[in-house]
Coordinates of N, CA and C in Angstrom, one line a residue:
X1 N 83.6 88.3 109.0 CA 83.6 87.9 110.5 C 84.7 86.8 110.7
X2 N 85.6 87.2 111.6 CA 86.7 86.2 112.1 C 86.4 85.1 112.0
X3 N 84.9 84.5 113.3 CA 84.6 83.0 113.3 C 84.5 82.4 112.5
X4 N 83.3 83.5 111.2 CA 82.7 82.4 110.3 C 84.0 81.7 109.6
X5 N 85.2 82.6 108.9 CA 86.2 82.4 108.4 C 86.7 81.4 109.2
X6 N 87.5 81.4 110.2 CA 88.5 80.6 111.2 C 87.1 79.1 110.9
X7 N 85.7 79.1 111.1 CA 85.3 77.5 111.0 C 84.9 77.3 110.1
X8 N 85.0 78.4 108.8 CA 84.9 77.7 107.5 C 86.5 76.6 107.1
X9 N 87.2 76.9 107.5 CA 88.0 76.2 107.2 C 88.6 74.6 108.2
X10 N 87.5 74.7 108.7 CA 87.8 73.0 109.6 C 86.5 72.0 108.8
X11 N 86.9 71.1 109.1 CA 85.7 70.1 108.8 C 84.7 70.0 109.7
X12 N 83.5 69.9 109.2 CA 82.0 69.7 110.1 C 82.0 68.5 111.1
X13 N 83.1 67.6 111.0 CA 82.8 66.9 112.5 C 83.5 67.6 113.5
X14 N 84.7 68.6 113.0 CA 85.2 69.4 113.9 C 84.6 70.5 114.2
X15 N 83.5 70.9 113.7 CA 82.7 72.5 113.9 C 82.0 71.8 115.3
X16 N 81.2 70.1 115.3 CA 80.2 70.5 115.7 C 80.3 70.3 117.3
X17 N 81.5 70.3 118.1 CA 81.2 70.6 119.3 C 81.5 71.8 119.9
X18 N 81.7 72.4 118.7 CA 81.4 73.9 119.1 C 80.0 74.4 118.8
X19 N 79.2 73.7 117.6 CA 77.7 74.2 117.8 C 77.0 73.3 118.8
X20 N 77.4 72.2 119.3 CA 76.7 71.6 120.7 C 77.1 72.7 121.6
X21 N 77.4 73.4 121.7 CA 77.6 74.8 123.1 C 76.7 75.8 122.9
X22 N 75.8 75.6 121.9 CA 74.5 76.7 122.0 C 73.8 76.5 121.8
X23 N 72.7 77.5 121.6 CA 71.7 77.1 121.6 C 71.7 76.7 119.7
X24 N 70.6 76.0 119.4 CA 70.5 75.1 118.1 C 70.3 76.7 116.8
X25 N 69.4 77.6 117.2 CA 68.9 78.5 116.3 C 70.2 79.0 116.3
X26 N 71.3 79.6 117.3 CA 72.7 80.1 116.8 C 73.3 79.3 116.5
X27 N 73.4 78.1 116.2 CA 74.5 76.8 115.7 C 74.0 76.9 114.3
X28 N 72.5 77.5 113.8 CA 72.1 77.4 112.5 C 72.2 78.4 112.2
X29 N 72.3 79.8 112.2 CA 72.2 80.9 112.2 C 74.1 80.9 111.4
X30 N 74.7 80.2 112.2 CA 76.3 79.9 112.4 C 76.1 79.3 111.1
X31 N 76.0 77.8 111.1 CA 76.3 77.8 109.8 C 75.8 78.0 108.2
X32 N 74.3 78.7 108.6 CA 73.9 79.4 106.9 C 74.7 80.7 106.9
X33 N 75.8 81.1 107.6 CA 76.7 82.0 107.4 C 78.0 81.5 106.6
X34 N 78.2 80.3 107.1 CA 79.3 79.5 107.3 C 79.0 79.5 105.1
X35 N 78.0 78.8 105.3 CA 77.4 77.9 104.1 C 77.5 79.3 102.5
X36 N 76.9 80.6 103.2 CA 77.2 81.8 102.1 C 78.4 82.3 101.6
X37 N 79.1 82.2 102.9 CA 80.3 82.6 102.5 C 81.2 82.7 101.2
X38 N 80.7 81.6 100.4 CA 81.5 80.8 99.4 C 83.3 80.7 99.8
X39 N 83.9 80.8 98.6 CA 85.1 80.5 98.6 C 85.5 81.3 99.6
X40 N 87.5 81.0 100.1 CA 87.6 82.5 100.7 C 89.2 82.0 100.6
X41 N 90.0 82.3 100.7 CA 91.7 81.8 100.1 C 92.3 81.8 101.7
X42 N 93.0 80.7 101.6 CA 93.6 79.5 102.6 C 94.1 80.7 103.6
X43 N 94.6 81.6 103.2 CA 95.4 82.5 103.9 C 94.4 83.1 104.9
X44 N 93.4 83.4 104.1 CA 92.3 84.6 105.1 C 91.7 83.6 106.2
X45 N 91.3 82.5 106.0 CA 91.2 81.5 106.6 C 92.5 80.9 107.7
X46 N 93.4 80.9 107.2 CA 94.2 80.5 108.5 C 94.7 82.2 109.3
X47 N 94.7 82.7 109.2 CA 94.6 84.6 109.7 C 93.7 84.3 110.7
X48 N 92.5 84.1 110.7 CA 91.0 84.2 111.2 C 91.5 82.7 112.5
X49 N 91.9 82.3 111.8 CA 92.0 80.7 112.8 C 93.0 81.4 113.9
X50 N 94.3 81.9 113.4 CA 95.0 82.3 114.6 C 94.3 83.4 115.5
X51 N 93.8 84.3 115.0 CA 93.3 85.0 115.7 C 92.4 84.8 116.7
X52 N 91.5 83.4 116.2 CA 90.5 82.7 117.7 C 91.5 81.8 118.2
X53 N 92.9 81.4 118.1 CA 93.6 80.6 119.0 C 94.0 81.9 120.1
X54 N 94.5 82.9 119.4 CA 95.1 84.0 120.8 C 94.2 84.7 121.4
X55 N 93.0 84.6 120.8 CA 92.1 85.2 121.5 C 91.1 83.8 122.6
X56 N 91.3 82.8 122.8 CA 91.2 82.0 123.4 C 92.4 81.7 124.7
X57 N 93.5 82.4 124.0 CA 94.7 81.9 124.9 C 94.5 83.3 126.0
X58 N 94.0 84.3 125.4 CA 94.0 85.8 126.1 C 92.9 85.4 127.5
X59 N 92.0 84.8 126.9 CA 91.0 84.1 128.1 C 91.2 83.6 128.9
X60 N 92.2 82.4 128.6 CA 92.8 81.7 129.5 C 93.6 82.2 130.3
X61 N 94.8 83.1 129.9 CA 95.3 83.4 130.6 C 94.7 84.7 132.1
X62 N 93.4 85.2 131.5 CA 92.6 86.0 132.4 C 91.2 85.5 132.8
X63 N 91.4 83.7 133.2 CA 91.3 82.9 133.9 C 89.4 83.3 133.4
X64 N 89.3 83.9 132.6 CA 87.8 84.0 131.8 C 87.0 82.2 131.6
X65 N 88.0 81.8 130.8 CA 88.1 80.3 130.2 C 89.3 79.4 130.7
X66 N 88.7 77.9 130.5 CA 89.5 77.0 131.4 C 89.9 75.7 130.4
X67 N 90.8 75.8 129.7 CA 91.2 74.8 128.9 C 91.5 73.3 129.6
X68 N 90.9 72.2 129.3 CA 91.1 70.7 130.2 C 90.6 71.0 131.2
X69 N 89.5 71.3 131.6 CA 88.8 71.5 133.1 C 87.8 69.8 133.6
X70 N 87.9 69.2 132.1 CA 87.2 68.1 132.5 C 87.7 66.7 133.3
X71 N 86.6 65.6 133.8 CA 87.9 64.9 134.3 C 88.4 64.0 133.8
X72 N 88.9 64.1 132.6 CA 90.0 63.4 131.9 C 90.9 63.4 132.7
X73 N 91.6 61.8 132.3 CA 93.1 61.2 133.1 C 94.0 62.0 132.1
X74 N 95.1 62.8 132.1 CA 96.4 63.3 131.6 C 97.6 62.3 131.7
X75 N 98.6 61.9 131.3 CA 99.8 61.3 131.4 C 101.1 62.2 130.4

């Protein structure tokens, strides 16, 4: 699976505000997937990563998803 791959390869302070967006039993579910996986080679892992950046950008662009919607000040 794309995700488990793409967030096996970031660090756990970076997974977890993506598991604060669910409910707790899929954030766990998520990571004893995350956790079996074992090894997996840097490549298959960054493959998996781009694939949830363009498929996040495909959203965005079909206004699905809203990238900086919060109200943070920008400069």
């Amino acid at each position: 699976d794309a995700l488990i791959a793409a967030l096996k390869g970031i660090a756990e302070d970076l997974r977890e505000p993506f598991f604060r967006s669910m409910s707790a039993r899929a954030a766990d579910g998520i990571r004893d997937e995350i956790n079996a996986r074992g090894r997996m080679k840097m490549a298959e892992v960054i493959e998996a990563q781009k694939a949830m950046i363009t498929a996040a950008r495909r959203l965005a662009a079909e206004g699905v998803i809203v990238f900086g919607a919060g109200d943070d000040d920008y400069v």
